[in-house]
Amino acid sequence: MKKLLTIFILFSALILFTGCNTAEDTNPDDQTDADTAEDTNDTFTYESETGPVDVPTNPERVVVLSGYTGDVLKLGVNVVGVDTWSKNNPTFADELADVALVSEDNLESVIALNPDLIIALSTVKNLDQLKEIAPTVTYTWGKLNYLDQHIEIGKLLNKETEATAWVEDFRSRAKAIGEEIKTTIGEDTTVSVIEAFGKDLYVYGNNWARGTEILYQTMDLKMPEKVKQDALESGYFTLSQEVLPEYVGDYLVLSKYQEADTAFEETDTFKNIPAVQNGNVIEMQGEGASFTDPITLEKQLAFFKEAFLGE
């Protein structure tokens, strides 16, 4: 009996000693790491267009199935998958070099990335299935103006302060450059934005990307009356070569895709347009111009400053 009691006491002492050593060897930072991991998994309720959605407070693996990729990148949030338009956008070539190409038609490609948040357009396919993969928030293109849209995405990503600061700064800079341009070319000088895509020509209103938001909304440059009539409400209007001169203002911003049919530029109809004869044609790369995110907008603002002011 005495022997058994001795063994029991020694065994208890061993357990106590081991427990003390374990507590002493525990790194205080381990608890901090655990707390951080727990914080990372925190969520909040975001009021989306379609109702409340519980989203991660600090998303770490975002899939973007829309034109808002640049908004997410600008706010420093990790993007793990994007749609084909974003992936092929030369503006994001460096940022998306190692980011996967995914599709709403290939749900497996999204599942494989284990996203914690999905951002998409309201027209996205398979929305119910996407919601089962991760919290999914959709936006209707053009429902918010181009700068408010960035702030809204900032709210979603818990980066509203940063988004608002950029918007206020950008608006201020764009307005100032716009005033310089109007002083240089004239207050009533008109500007048209036309794009050559495939075999088609389009003229744009004030909210259909291609720099239109900057030129018309923020810089307050003038739009030709014919463009107002046919493209302002709808956003864009398809043109034939024959009527092209009717829509070209004193300056022409011509967005051109590499694969576009530009034979119209060799016609007398085009060559006789006053803006062409006066050397007031500003050629812009079409690829990537259909986005309105901060990265694209900064690129376009610098482009317009150089094109109109030579700075």
PDB file of C-alpha atoms in Angstrom:
ATOM      1  CA  MET A   1       0.000   0.000   0.000  1.00  0.00           C
ATOM      2  CA  LYS A   2       2.816   2.308   0.953  1.00  0.00           C
ATOM      3  CA  LYS A   3       4.488   1.560  -2.348  1.00  0.00           C
ATOM      4  CA  LEU A   4       1.319   2.402  -4.289  1.00  0.00           C
ATOM      5  CA  LEU A   5       0.936   5.675  -2.373  1.00  0.00           C
ATOM      6  CA  THR A   6       4.532   6.627  -3.184  1.00  0.00           C
ATOM      7  CA  ILE A   7       3.996   5.952  -6.898  1.00  0.00           C
ATOM      8  CA  PHE A   8       0.786   8.025  -6.866  1.00  0.00           C
ATOM      9  CA  ILE A   9       2.557  11.008  -5.235  1.00  0.00           C
ATOM     10  CA  LEU A  10       5.434  10.849  -7.704  1.00  0.00           C
ATOM     11  CA  PHE A  11       3.024  10.647 -10.657  1.00  0.00           C
ATOM     12  CA  SER A  12       1.036  13.677  -9.423  1.00  0.00           C
ATOM     13  CA  ALA A  13       4.233  15.669  -8.978  1.00  0.00           C
ATOM     14  CA  LEU A  14       5.295  14.820 -12.514  1.00  0.00           C
ATOM     15  CA  ILE A  15       1.981  16.061 -13.945  1.00  0.00           C
ATOM     16  CA  LEU A  16       2.226  19.293 -11.926  1.00  0.00           C
ATOM     17  CA  PHE A  17       5.839  19.846 -13.045  1.00  0.00           C
ATOM     18  CA  THR A  18       4.969  19.260 -16.694  1.00  0.00           C
ATOM     19  CA  GLY A  19       2.023  21.648 -16.498  1.00  0.00           C
ATOM     20  CA  CYS A  20       4.197  24.389 -15.016  1.00  0.00           C
ATOM     21  CA  ASN A  21       6.824  23.974 -17.722  1.00  0.00           C
ATOM     22  CA  THR A  22       4.167  24.125 -20.444  1.00  0.00           C
ATOM     23  CA  ALA A  23       2.762  27.348 -19.048  1.00  0.00           C
ATOM     24  CA  GLU A  24       6.256  28.843 -18.749  1.00  0.00           C
ATOM     25  CA  ASP A  25       7.211  27.831 -22.296  1.00  0.00           C
ATOM     26  CA  THR A  26       4.100  29.345 -23.858  1.00  0.00           C
ATOM     27  CA  ASN A  27       4.988  32.363 -26.000  1.00  0.00           C
ATOM     28  CA  PRO A  28       2.809  35.365 -25.072  1.00  0.00           C
ATOM     29  CA  ASP A  29       2.702  36.188 -28.794  1.00  0.00           C
ATOM     30  CA  ASP A  30       0.888  32.913 -29.444  1.00  0.00           C
ATOM     31  CA  GLN A  31      -2.164  34.282 -27.706  1.00  0.00           C
ATOM     32  CA  THR A  32      -1.880  37.488 -29.726  1.00  0.00           C
ATOM     33  CA  ASP A  33      -1.768  35.440 -32.908  1.00  0.00           C
ATOM     34  CA  ALA A  34      -4.840  33.533 -31.793  1.00  0.00           C
ATOM     35  CA  ASP A  35      -6.661  36.758 -31.043  1.00  0.00           C
ATOM     36  CA  THR A  36      -5.667  38.119 -34.452  1.00  0.00           C
ATOM     37  CA  ALA A  37      -6.948  35.007 -36.158  1.00  0.00           C
ATOM     38  CA  GLU A  38     -10.193  35.376 -34.262  1.00  0.00           C
ATOM     39  CA  ASP A  39     -10.438  39.051 -35.258  1.00  0.00           C
ATOM     40  CA  THR A  40      -9.837  38.116 -38.893  1.00  0.00           C
ATOM     41  CA  ASN A  41     -12.912  35.904 -38.730  1.00  0.00           C
ATOM     42  CA  ASP A  42     -15.101  38.708 -37.398  1.00  0.00           C
ATOM     43  CA  THR A  43     -18.028  39.778 -39.546  1.00  0.00           C
ATOM     44  CA  PHE A  44     -20.361  42.723 -39.799  1.00  0.00           C
ATOM     45  CA  THR A  45     -23.639  43.294 -41.585  1.00  0.00           C
ATOM     46  CA  TYR A  46     -23.262  45.231 -44.821  1.00  0.00           C
ATOM     47  CA  GLU A  47     -26.409  46.822 -46.244  1.00  0.00           C
ATOM     48  CA  SER A  48     -26.241  45.869 -49.908  1.00  0.00           C
ATOM     49  CA  GLU A  49     -28.605  46.696 -52.769  1.00  0.00           C
ATOM     50  CA  THR A  50     -30.340  43.378 -52.223  1.00  0.00           C
ATOM     51  CA  GLY A  51     -30.466  43.484 -48.429  1.00  0.00           C
ATOM     52  CA  PRO A  52     -28.178  42.819 -45.461  1.00  0.00           C
ATOM     53  CA  VAL A  53     -25.197  40.523 -45.997  1.00  0.00           C
ATOM     54  CA  ASP A  54     -22.829  39.288 -43.285  1.00  0.00           C
ATOM     55  CA  VAL A  55     -19.335  39.909 -44.640  1.00  0.00           C
ATOM     56  CA  PRO A  56     -15.837  39.571 -43.137  1.00  0.00           C
ATOM     57  CA  THR A  57     -14.559  42.626 -41.301  1.00  0.00           C
ATOM     58  CA  ASN A  58     -11.117  42.121 -42.807  1.00  0.00           C
ATOM     59  CA  PRO A  59     -11.511  40.102 -46.006  1.00  0.00           C
ATOM     60  CA  GLU A  60      -8.358  38.326 -47.101  1.00  0.00           C
ATOM     61  CA  ARG A  61      -9.388  36.333 -50.182  1.00  0.00           C
ATOM     62  CA  VAL A  62     -11.652  38.346 -52.484  1.00  0.00           C
ATOM     63  CA  VAL A  63     -12.988  37.173 -55.837  1.00  0.00           C
ATOM     64  CA  VAL A  64     -14.158  39.962 -58.153  1.00  0.00           C
ATOM     65  CA  LEU A  65     -16.603  39.159 -60.961  1.00  0.00           C
ATOM     66  CA  SER A  66     -17.145  42.721 -62.132  1.00  0.00           C
ATOM     67  CA  GLY A  67     -15.457  45.945 -63.179  1.00  0.00           C
ATOM     68  CA  TYR A  68     -14.659  46.859 -59.571  1.00  0.00           C
ATOM     69  CA  THR A  69     -11.316  45.080 -59.415  1.00  0.00           C
ATOM     70  CA  GLY A  70      -9.344  48.319 -59.318  1.00  0.00           C
ATOM     71  CA  ASP A  71     -11.407  49.586 -56.378  1.00  0.00           C
ATOM     72  CA  VAL A  72     -10.414  46.558 -54.322  1.00  0.00           C
ATOM     73  CA  LEU A  73      -6.770  46.752 -55.375  1.00  0.00           C
ATOM     74  CA  LYS A  74      -6.607  50.471 -54.577  1.00  0.00           C
ATOM     75  CA  LEU A  75      -7.792  49.782 -51.037  1.00  0.00           C
ATOM     76  CA  GLY A  76      -5.043  47.235 -50.495  1.00  0.00           C
ATOM     77  CA  VAL A  77      -7.299  44.205 -50.098  1.00  0.00           C
ATOM     78  CA  ASN A  78      -6.037  40.873 -51.412  1.00  0.00           C
ATOM     79  CA  VAL A  79      -7.664  39.707 -54.644  1.00  0.00           C
ATOM     80  CA  VAL A  80      -7.347  35.981 -55.434  1.00  0.00           C
ATOM     81  CA  GLY A  81      -9.581  35.685 -58.503  1.00  0.00           C
ATOM     82  CA  VAL A  82     -10.987  37.949 -61.225  1.00  0.00           C
ATOM     83  CA  ASP A  83     -13.153  37.833 -64.337  1.00  0.00           C
ATOM     84  CA  THR A  84     -11.685  37.816 -67.840  1.00  0.00           C
ATOM     85  CA  TRP A  85     -12.203  41.553 -68.449  1.00  0.00           C
ATOM     86  CA  SER A  86     -10.178  42.416 -65.369  1.00  0.00           C
ATOM     87  CA  LYS A  87      -7.522  39.787 -66.071  1.00  0.00           C
ATOM     88  CA  ASN A  88      -7.004  41.087 -69.621  1.00  0.00           C
ATOM     89  CA  ASN A  89      -6.982  44.740 -68.595  1.00  0.00           C
ATOM     90  CA  PRO A  90      -3.451  46.087 -69.288  1.00  0.00           C
ATOM     91  CA  THR A  91      -3.881  48.637 -66.497  1.00  0.00           C
ATOM     92  CA  PHE A  92      -3.842  45.817 -63.942  1.00  0.00           C
ATOM     93  CA  ALA A  93      -1.206  43.654 -65.636  1.00  0.00           C
ATOM     94  CA  ASP A  94       1.288  43.842 -62.766  1.00  0.00           C
ATOM     95  CA  GLU A  95      -1.210  43.634 -59.897  1.00  0.00           C
ATOM     96  CA  LEU A  96      -3.041  40.639 -61.372  1.00  0.00           C
ATOM     97  CA  ALA A  97      -0.072  38.733 -62.780  1.00  0.00           C
ATOM     98  CA  ASP A  98      -0.424  35.966 -60.198  1.00  0.00           C
ATOM     99  CA  VAL A  99      -4.179  36.238 -59.675  1.00  0.00           C
ATOM    100  CA  ALA A 100      -6.389  33.419 -60.962  1.00  0.00           C
ATOM    101  CA  LEU A 101      -8.863  33.802 -63.805  1.00  0.00           C
ATOM    102  CA  VAL A 102     -12.334  32.699 -62.717  1.00  0.00           C
ATOM    103  CA  SER A 103     -15.815  32.714 -64.171  1.00  0.00           C
ATOM    104  CA  GLU A 104     -19.391  32.730 -62.946  1.00  0.00           C
ATOM    105  CA  ASP A 105     -19.951  29.905 -65.448  1.00  0.00           C
ATOM    106  CA  ASN A 106     -17.222  27.810 -63.847  1.00  0.00           C
ATOM    107  CA  LEU A 107     -18.083  27.646 -60.173  1.00  0.00           C
ATOM    108  CA  GLU A 108     -15.317  25.130 -59.517  1.00  0.00           C
ATOM    109  CA  SER A 109     -12.764  27.799 -60.386  1.00  0.00           C
ATOM    110  CA  VAL A 110     -14.230  29.998 -57.647  1.00  0.00           C
ATOM    111  CA  ILE A 111     -14.551  27.203 -55.074  1.00  0.00           C
ATOM    112  CA  ALA A 112     -10.900  26.235 -55.571  1.00  0.00           C
ATOM    113  CA  LEU A 113      -9.783  29.654 -54.349  1.00  0.00           C
ATOM    114  CA  ASN A 114     -11.666  29.400 -51.038  1.00  0.00           C
ATOM    115  CA  PRO A 115     -12.746  33.062 -51.106  1.00  0.00           C
ATOM    116  CA  ASP A 116     -14.110  34.815 -48.027  1.00  0.00           C
ATOM    117  CA  LEU A 117     -15.913  37.473 -50.114  1.00  0.00           C
ATOM    118  CA  ILE A 118     -17.236  37.697 -53.673  1.00  0.00           C
ATOM    119  CA  ILE A 119     -18.031  40.992 -55.420  1.00  0.00           C
ATOM    120  CA  ALA A 120     -20.064  40.863 -58.609  1.00  0.00           C
ATOM    121  CA  LEU A 121     -22.402  42.770 -60.896  1.00  0.00           C
ATOM    122  CA  SER A 122     -26.137  42.474 -60.310  1.00  0.00           C
ATOM    123  CA  THR A 123     -26.382  40.667 -63.652  1.00  0.00           C
ATOM    124  CA  VAL A 124     -24.019  37.868 -62.600  1.00  0.00           C
ATOM    125  CA  LYS A 125     -25.076  34.308 -63.398  1.00  0.00           C
ATOM    126  CA  ASN A 126     -25.423  31.573 -60.758  1.00  0.00           C
ATOM    127  CA  LEU A 127     -25.803  34.103 -57.960  1.00  0.00           C
ATOM    128  CA  ASP A 128     -27.461  31.655 -55.556  1.00  0.00           C
ATOM    129  CA  GLN A 129     -24.617  29.173 -56.002  1.00  0.00           C
ATOM    130  CA  LEU A 130     -22.014  31.895 -55.499  1.00  0.00           C
ATOM    131  CA  LYS A 131     -23.679  32.861 -52.227  1.00  0.00           C
ATOM    132  CA  GLU A 132     -23.178  29.309 -51.025  1.00  0.00           C
ATOM    133  CA  ILE A 133     -19.445  29.550 -51.686  1.00  0.00           C
ATOM    134  CA  ALA A 134     -18.868  32.835 -49.821  1.00  0.00           C
ATOM    135  CA  PRO A 135     -20.708  36.035 -48.842  1.00  0.00           C
ATOM    136  CA  THR A 136     -21.570  37.662 -52.169  1.00  0.00           C
ATOM    137  CA  VAL A 137     -22.340  41.344 -52.736  1.00  0.00           C
ATOM    138  CA  THR A 138     -23.586  42.652 -56.071  1.00  0.00           C
ATOM    139  CA  TYR A 139     -23.810  46.158 -57.493  1.00  0.00           C
ATOM    140  CA  THR A 140     -25.860  47.564 -60.350  1.00  0.00           C
ATOM    141  CA  TRP A 141     -23.560  49.280 -62.810  1.00  0.00           C
ATOM    142  CA  GLY A 142     -24.251  53.025 -62.894  1.00  0.00           C
ATOM    143  CA  LYS A 143     -26.646  53.073 -59.949  1.00  0.00           C
ATOM    144  CA  LEU A 144     -24.117  55.167 -58.037  1.00  0.00           C
ATOM    145  CA  ASN A 145     -21.925  57.796 -59.640  1.00  0.00           C
ATOM    146  CA  TYR A 146     -18.367  56.767 -60.306  1.00  0.00           C
ATOM    147  CA  LEU A 147     -16.833  58.285 -57.174  1.00  0.00           C
ATOM    148  CA  ASP A 148     -19.612  57.290 -54.775  1.00  0.00           C
ATOM    149  CA  GLN A 149     -19.208  53.733 -56.042  1.00  0.00           C
ATOM    150  CA  HIS A 150     -15.649  53.626 -54.708  1.00  0.00           C
ATOM    151  CA  ILE A 151     -16.776  54.873 -51.308  1.00  0.00           C
ATOM    152  CA  GLU A 152     -19.495  52.209 -51.247  1.00  0.00           C
ATOM    153  CA  ILE A 153     -16.942  49.489 -51.946  1.00  0.00           C
ATOM    154  CA  GLY A 154     -14.831  51.050 -49.214  1.00  0.00           C
ATOM    155  CA  LYS A 155     -17.740  50.506 -46.814  1.00  0.00           C
ATOM    156  CA  LEU A 156     -17.967  46.867 -47.875  1.00  0.00           C
ATOM    157  CA  LEU A 157     -14.249  46.309 -47.308  1.00  0.00           C
ATOM    158  CA  ASN A 158     -14.164  48.216 -44.021  1.00  0.00           C
ATOM    159  CA  LYS A 159     -12.054  50.890 -45.734  1.00  0.00           C
ATOM    160  CA  GLU A 160     -14.540  53.753 -45.988  1.00  0.00           C
ATOM    161  CA  THR A 161     -12.143  56.319 -44.523  1.00  0.00           C
ATOM    162  CA  GLU A 162      -9.430  55.516 -47.056  1.00  0.00           C
ATOM    163  CA  ALA A 163     -11.901  55.452 -49.943  1.00  0.00           C
ATOM    164  CA  THR A 164     -13.431  58.793 -48.985  1.00  0.00           C
ATOM    165  CA  ALA A 165     -10.024  60.438 -48.633  1.00  0.00           C
ATOM    166  CA  TRP A 166      -9.022  59.325 -52.139  1.00  0.00           C
ATOM    167  CA  VAL A 167     -12.333  60.487 -53.645  1.00  0.00           C
ATOM    168  CA  GLU A 168     -12.074  63.946 -52.112  1.00  0.00           C
ATOM    169  CA  ASP A 169      -8.487  64.327 -53.274  1.00  0.00           C
ATOM    170  CA  PHE A 170      -9.197  63.057 -56.779  1.00  0.00           C
ATOM    171  CA  ARG A 171     -12.247  65.271 -57.223  1.00  0.00           C
ATOM    172  CA  SER A 172     -10.249  68.309 -56.153  1.00  0.00           C
ATOM    173  CA  ARG A 173      -7.377  67.548 -58.540  1.00  0.00           C
ATOM    174  CA  ALA A 174      -9.650  66.727 -61.480  1.00  0.00           C
ATOM    175  CA  LYS A 175     -11.649  69.930 -61.028  1.00  0.00           C
ATOM    176  CA  ALA A 176      -8.473  72.002 -60.920  1.00  0.00           C
ATOM    177  CA  ILE A 177      -7.125  70.377 -64.103  1.00  0.00           C
ATOM    178  CA  GLY A 178     -10.527  70.878 -65.723  1.00  0.00           C
ATOM    179  CA  GLU A 179     -10.375  74.596 -65.003  1.00  0.00           C
ATOM    180  CA  GLU A 180      -6.932  74.749 -66.615  1.00  0.00           C
ATOM    181  CA  ILE A 181      -8.225  72.932 -69.681  1.00  0.00           C
ATOM    182  CA  LYS A 182     -11.223  75.257 -70.057  1.00  0.00           C
ATOM    183  CA  THR A 183      -8.936  78.261 -69.721  1.00  0.00           C
ATOM    184  CA  THR A 184      -6.697  76.821 -72.437  1.00  0.00           C
ATOM    185  CA  ILE A 185      -9.252  75.592 -74.999  1.00  0.00           C
ATOM    186  CA  GLY A 186     -12.172  77.868 -74.174  1.00  0.00           C
ATOM    187  CA  GLU A 187     -15.098  77.647 -71.799  1.00  0.00           C
ATOM    188  CA  ASP A 188     -17.601  76.688 -74.510  1.00  0.00           C
ATOM    189  CA  THR A 189     -15.369  74.321 -76.462  1.00  0.00           C
ATOM    190  CA  THR A 190     -17.044  70.937 -76.939  1.00  0.00           C
ATOM    191  CA  VAL A 191     -15.514  67.506 -76.482  1.00  0.00           C
ATOM    192  CA  SER A 192     -16.790  64.188 -77.842  1.00  0.00           C
ATOM    193  CA  VAL A 193     -15.801  60.697 -76.720  1.00  0.00           C
ATOM    194  CA  ILE A 194     -16.137  58.098 -79.471  1.00  0.00           C
ATOM    195  CA  GLU A 195     -14.914  54.514 -79.504  1.00  0.00           C
ATOM    196  CA  ALA A 196     -13.964  52.118 -82.275  1.00  0.00           C
ATOM    197  CA  PHE A 197     -14.666  48.552 -81.190  1.00  0.00           C
ATOM    198  CA  GLY A 198     -14.723  45.733 -83.721  1.00  0.00           C
ATOM    199  CA  LYS A 199     -16.520  47.118 -86.742  1.00  0.00           C
ATOM    200  CA  ASP A 200     -18.678  49.489 -84.709  1.00  0.00           C
ATOM    201  CA  LEU A 201     -18.466  53.105 -83.607  1.00  0.00           C
ATOM    202  CA  TYR A 202     -20.021  54.377 -80.387  1.00  0.00           C
ATOM    203  CA  VAL A 203     -20.421  57.853 -78.942  1.00  0.00           C
ATOM    204  CA  TYR A 204     -20.743  58.168 -75.163  1.00  0.00           C
ATOM    205  CA  GLY A 205     -22.641  60.302 -72.690  1.00  0.00           C
ATOM    206  CA  ASN A 206     -21.321  61.352 -69.295  1.00  0.00           C
ATOM    207  CA  ASN A 207     -21.379  58.065 -67.380  1.00  0.00           C
ATOM    208  CA  TRP A 208     -20.143  55.238 -69.567  1.00  0.00           C
ATOM    209  CA  ALA A 209     -16.431  55.104 -68.660  1.00  0.00           C
ATOM    210  CA  ARG A 210     -13.820  55.922 -71.365  1.00  0.00           C
ATOM    211  CA  GLY A 211     -13.031  58.990 -69.261  1.00  0.00           C
ATOM    212  CA  THR A 212     -16.506  60.471 -69.720  1.00  0.00           C
ATOM    213  CA  GLU A 213     -17.126  60.835 -65.994  1.00  0.00           C
ATOM    214  CA  ILE A 214     -13.937  62.836 -65.571  1.00  0.00           C
ATOM    215  CA  LEU A 215     -14.444  65.043 -68.626  1.00  0.00           C
ATOM    216  CA  TYR A 216     -18.132  65.800 -68.248  1.00  0.00           C
ATOM    217  CA  GLN A 217     -19.061  65.270 -64.595  1.00  0.00           C
ATOM    218  CA  THR A 218     -15.993  66.518 -62.742  1.00  0.00           C
ATOM    219  CA  MET A 219     -14.191  68.772 -65.235  1.00  0.00           C
ATOM    220  CA  ASP A 220     -17.531  70.036 -66.546  1.00  0.00           C
ATOM    221  CA  LEU A 221     -16.372  70.173 -70.164  1.00  0.00           C
ATOM    222  CA  LYS A 222     -19.070  70.768 -72.770  1.00  0.00           C
ATOM    223  CA  MET A 223     -20.775  68.011 -74.740  1.00  0.00           C
ATOM    224  CA  PRO A 224     -22.038  68.588 -78.309  1.00  0.00           C
ATOM    225  CA  GLU A 225     -25.827  69.005 -78.527  1.00  0.00           C
ATOM    226  CA  LYS A 226     -26.199  66.003 -80.820  1.00  0.00           C
ATOM    227  CA  VAL A 227     -24.407  63.810 -78.286  1.00  0.00           C
ATOM    228  CA  LYS A 228     -26.663  65.113 -75.513  1.00  0.00           C
ATOM    229  CA  GLN A 229     -29.674  64.295 -77.607  1.00  0.00           C
ATOM    230  CA  ASP A 230     -28.773  60.703 -78.426  1.00  0.00           C
ATOM    231  CA  ALA A 231     -26.309  59.462 -75.818  1.00  0.00           C
ATOM    232  CA  LEU A 232     -26.751  61.366 -72.562  1.00  0.00           C
ATOM    233  CA  GLU A 233     -29.741  59.440 -71.269  1.00  0.00           C
ATOM    234  CA  SER A 234     -28.874  56.007 -72.651  1.00  0.00           C
ATOM    235  CA  GLY A 235     -25.146  56.281 -71.906  1.00  0.00           C
ATOM    236  CA  TYR A 236     -24.018  55.436 -75.440  1.00  0.00           C
ATOM    237  CA  PHE A 237     -25.230  55.507 -79.032  1.00  0.00           C
ATOM    238  CA  THR A 238     -24.144  53.435 -82.019  1.00  0.00           C
ATOM    239  CA  LEU A 239     -22.978  55.436 -85.033  1.00  0.00           C
ATOM    240  CA  SER A 240     -22.498  54.854 -88.732  1.00  0.00           C
ATOM    241  CA  GLN A 241     -19.495  56.349 -90.512  1.00  0.00           C
ATOM    242  CA  GLU A 242     -21.753  58.619 -92.521  1.00  0.00           C
ATOM    243  CA  VAL A 243     -23.204  60.470 -89.517  1.00  0.00           C
ATOM    244  CA  LEU A 244     -19.972  60.541 -87.492  1.00  0.00           C
ATOM    245  CA  PRO A 245     -19.271  64.246 -88.188  1.00  0.00           C
ATOM    246  CA  GLU A 246     -22.575  65.199 -86.563  1.00  0.00           C
ATOM    247  CA  TYR A 247     -21.353  63.896 -83.206  1.00  0.00           C
ATOM    248  CA  VAL A 248     -17.788  65.178 -83.165  1.00  0.00           C
ATOM    249  CA  GLY A 249     -17.190  68.322 -81.137  1.00  0.00           C
ATOM    250  CA  ASP A 250     -14.296  70.764 -81.233  1.00  0.00           C
ATOM    251  CA  TYR A 251     -12.158  68.014 -79.698  1.00  0.00           C
ATOM    252  CA  LEU A 252     -12.457  64.289 -80.284  1.00  0.00           C
ATOM    253  CA  VAL A 253     -11.302  61.727 -77.752  1.00  0.00           C
ATOM    254  CA  LEU A 254     -11.059  58.566 -79.855  1.00  0.00           C
ATOM    255  CA  SER A 255     -10.883  55.328 -77.875  1.00  0.00           C
ATOM    256  CA  LYS A 256      -9.493  52.572 -80.103  1.00  0.00           C
ATOM    257  CA  TYR A 257      -9.181  48.850 -79.503  1.00  0.00           C
ATOM    258  CA  GLN A 258      -6.268  47.141 -81.212  1.00  0.00           C
ATOM    259  CA  GLU A 259      -8.581  44.833 -83.136  1.00  0.00           C
ATOM    260  CA  ALA A 260     -10.948  47.614 -84.178  1.00  0.00           C
ATOM    261  CA  ASP A 261     -11.690  48.337 -87.829  1.00  0.00           C
ATOM    262  CA  THR A 262     -10.296  51.838 -88.255  1.00  0.00           C
ATOM    263  CA  ALA A 263     -10.809  52.112 -92.007  1.00  0.00           C
ATOM    264  CA  PHE A 264     -13.187  55.014 -91.322  1.00  0.00           C
ATOM    265  CA  GLU A 265     -10.147  57.165 -90.522  1.00  0.00           C
ATOM    266  CA  GLU A 266      -9.077  56.937 -94.158  1.00  0.00           C
ATOM    267  CA  THR A 267     -12.374  58.287 -95.498  1.00  0.00           C
ATOM    268  CA  ASP A 268     -12.951  61.852 -96.636  1.00  0.00           C
ATOM    269  CA  THR A 269     -15.903  61.990 -94.253  1.00  0.00           C
ATOM    270  CA  PHE A 270     -13.556  61.599 -91.304  1.00  0.00           C
ATOM    271  CA  LYS A 271     -10.688  63.654 -92.688  1.00  0.00           C
ATOM    272  CA  ASN A 272     -12.961  66.634 -93.304  1.00  0.00           C
ATOM    273  CA  ILE A 273     -14.204  66.837 -89.719  1.00  0.00           C
ATOM    274  CA  PRO A 274     -12.987  70.187 -88.280  1.00  0.00           C
ATOM    275  CA  ALA A 275     -11.547  68.549 -85.142  1.00  0.00           C
ATOM    276  CA  VAL A 276      -9.494  66.231 -87.363  1.00  0.00           C
ATOM    277  CA  GLN A 277      -8.310  69.033 -89.628  1.00  0.00           C
ATOM    278  CA  ASN A 278      -7.364  71.156 -86.608  1.00  0.00           C
ATOM    279  CA  GLY A 279      -5.340  68.364 -85.037  1.00  0.00           C
ATOM    280  CA  ASN A 280      -7.731  68.072 -82.093  1.00  0.00           C
ATOM    281  CA  VAL A 281      -8.012  64.286 -82.066  1.00  0.00           C
ATOM    282  CA  ILE A 282      -6.863  62.612 -78.855  1.00  0.00           C
ATOM    283  CA  GLU A 283      -6.316  58.874 -79.316  1.00  0.00           C
ATOM    284  CA  MET A 284      -6.822  56.731 -76.236  1.00  0.00           C
ATOM    285  CA  GLN A 285      -6.181  53.014 -75.745  1.00  0.00           C
ATOM    286  CA  GLY A 286      -9.509  51.211 -75.734  1.00  0.00           C
ATOM    287  CA  GLU A 287      -8.337  48.204 -73.727  1.00  0.00           C
ATOM    288  CA  GLY A 288      -8.981  49.022 -70.088  1.00  0.00           C
ATOM    289  CA  ALA A 289     -10.839  52.267 -70.784  1.00  0.00           C
ATOM    290  CA  SER A 290     -14.202  50.744 -69.888  1.00  0.00           C
ATOM    291  CA  PHE A 291     -13.343  50.717 -66.159  1.00  0.00           C
ATOM    292  CA  THR A 292     -14.032  53.531 -63.669  1.00  0.00           C
ATOM    293  CA  ASP A 293     -11.971  52.431 -60.671  1.00  0.00           C
ATOM    294  CA  PRO A 294      -9.355  54.645 -58.959  1.00  0.00           C
ATOM    295  CA  ILE A 295      -6.375  53.034 -60.701  1.00  0.00           C
ATOM    296  CA  THR A 296      -7.954  53.591 -64.125  1.00  0.00           C
ATOM    297  CA  LEU A 297      -9.142  57.083 -63.216  1.00  0.00           C
ATOM    298  CA  GLU A 298      -5.686  58.172 -62.084  1.00  0.00           C
ATOM    299  CA  LYS A 299      -4.290  56.895 -65.392  1.00  0.00           C
ATOM    300  CA  GLN A 300      -6.969  58.724 -67.387  1.00  0.00           C
ATOM    301  CA  LEU A 301      -6.572  61.970 -65.460  1.00  0.00           C
ATOM    302  CA  ALA A 302      -2.838  62.030 -66.194  1.00  0.00           C
ATOM    303  CA  PHE A 303      -3.601  61.183 -69.825  1.00  0.00           C
ATOM    304  CA  PHE A 304      -6.083  64.055 -70.251  1.00  0.00           C
ATOM    305  CA  LYS A 305      -3.763  66.505 -68.528  1.00  0.00           C
ATOM    306  CA  GLU A 306      -1.002  65.631 -70.988  1.00  0.00           C
ATOM    307  CA  ALA A 307      -3.332  65.570 -73.998  1.00  0.00           C
ATOM    308  CA  PHE A 308      -5.000  68.928 -73.399  1.00  0.00           C
ATOM    309  CA  LEU A 309      -2.270  70.842 -71.567  1.00  0.00           C
ATOM    310  CA  GLY A 310       0.941  69.104 -72.625  1.00  0.00           C
ATOM    311  CA  GLU A 311       1.903  68.591 -68.988  1.00  0.00           C
TER     312      GLU A 311
END
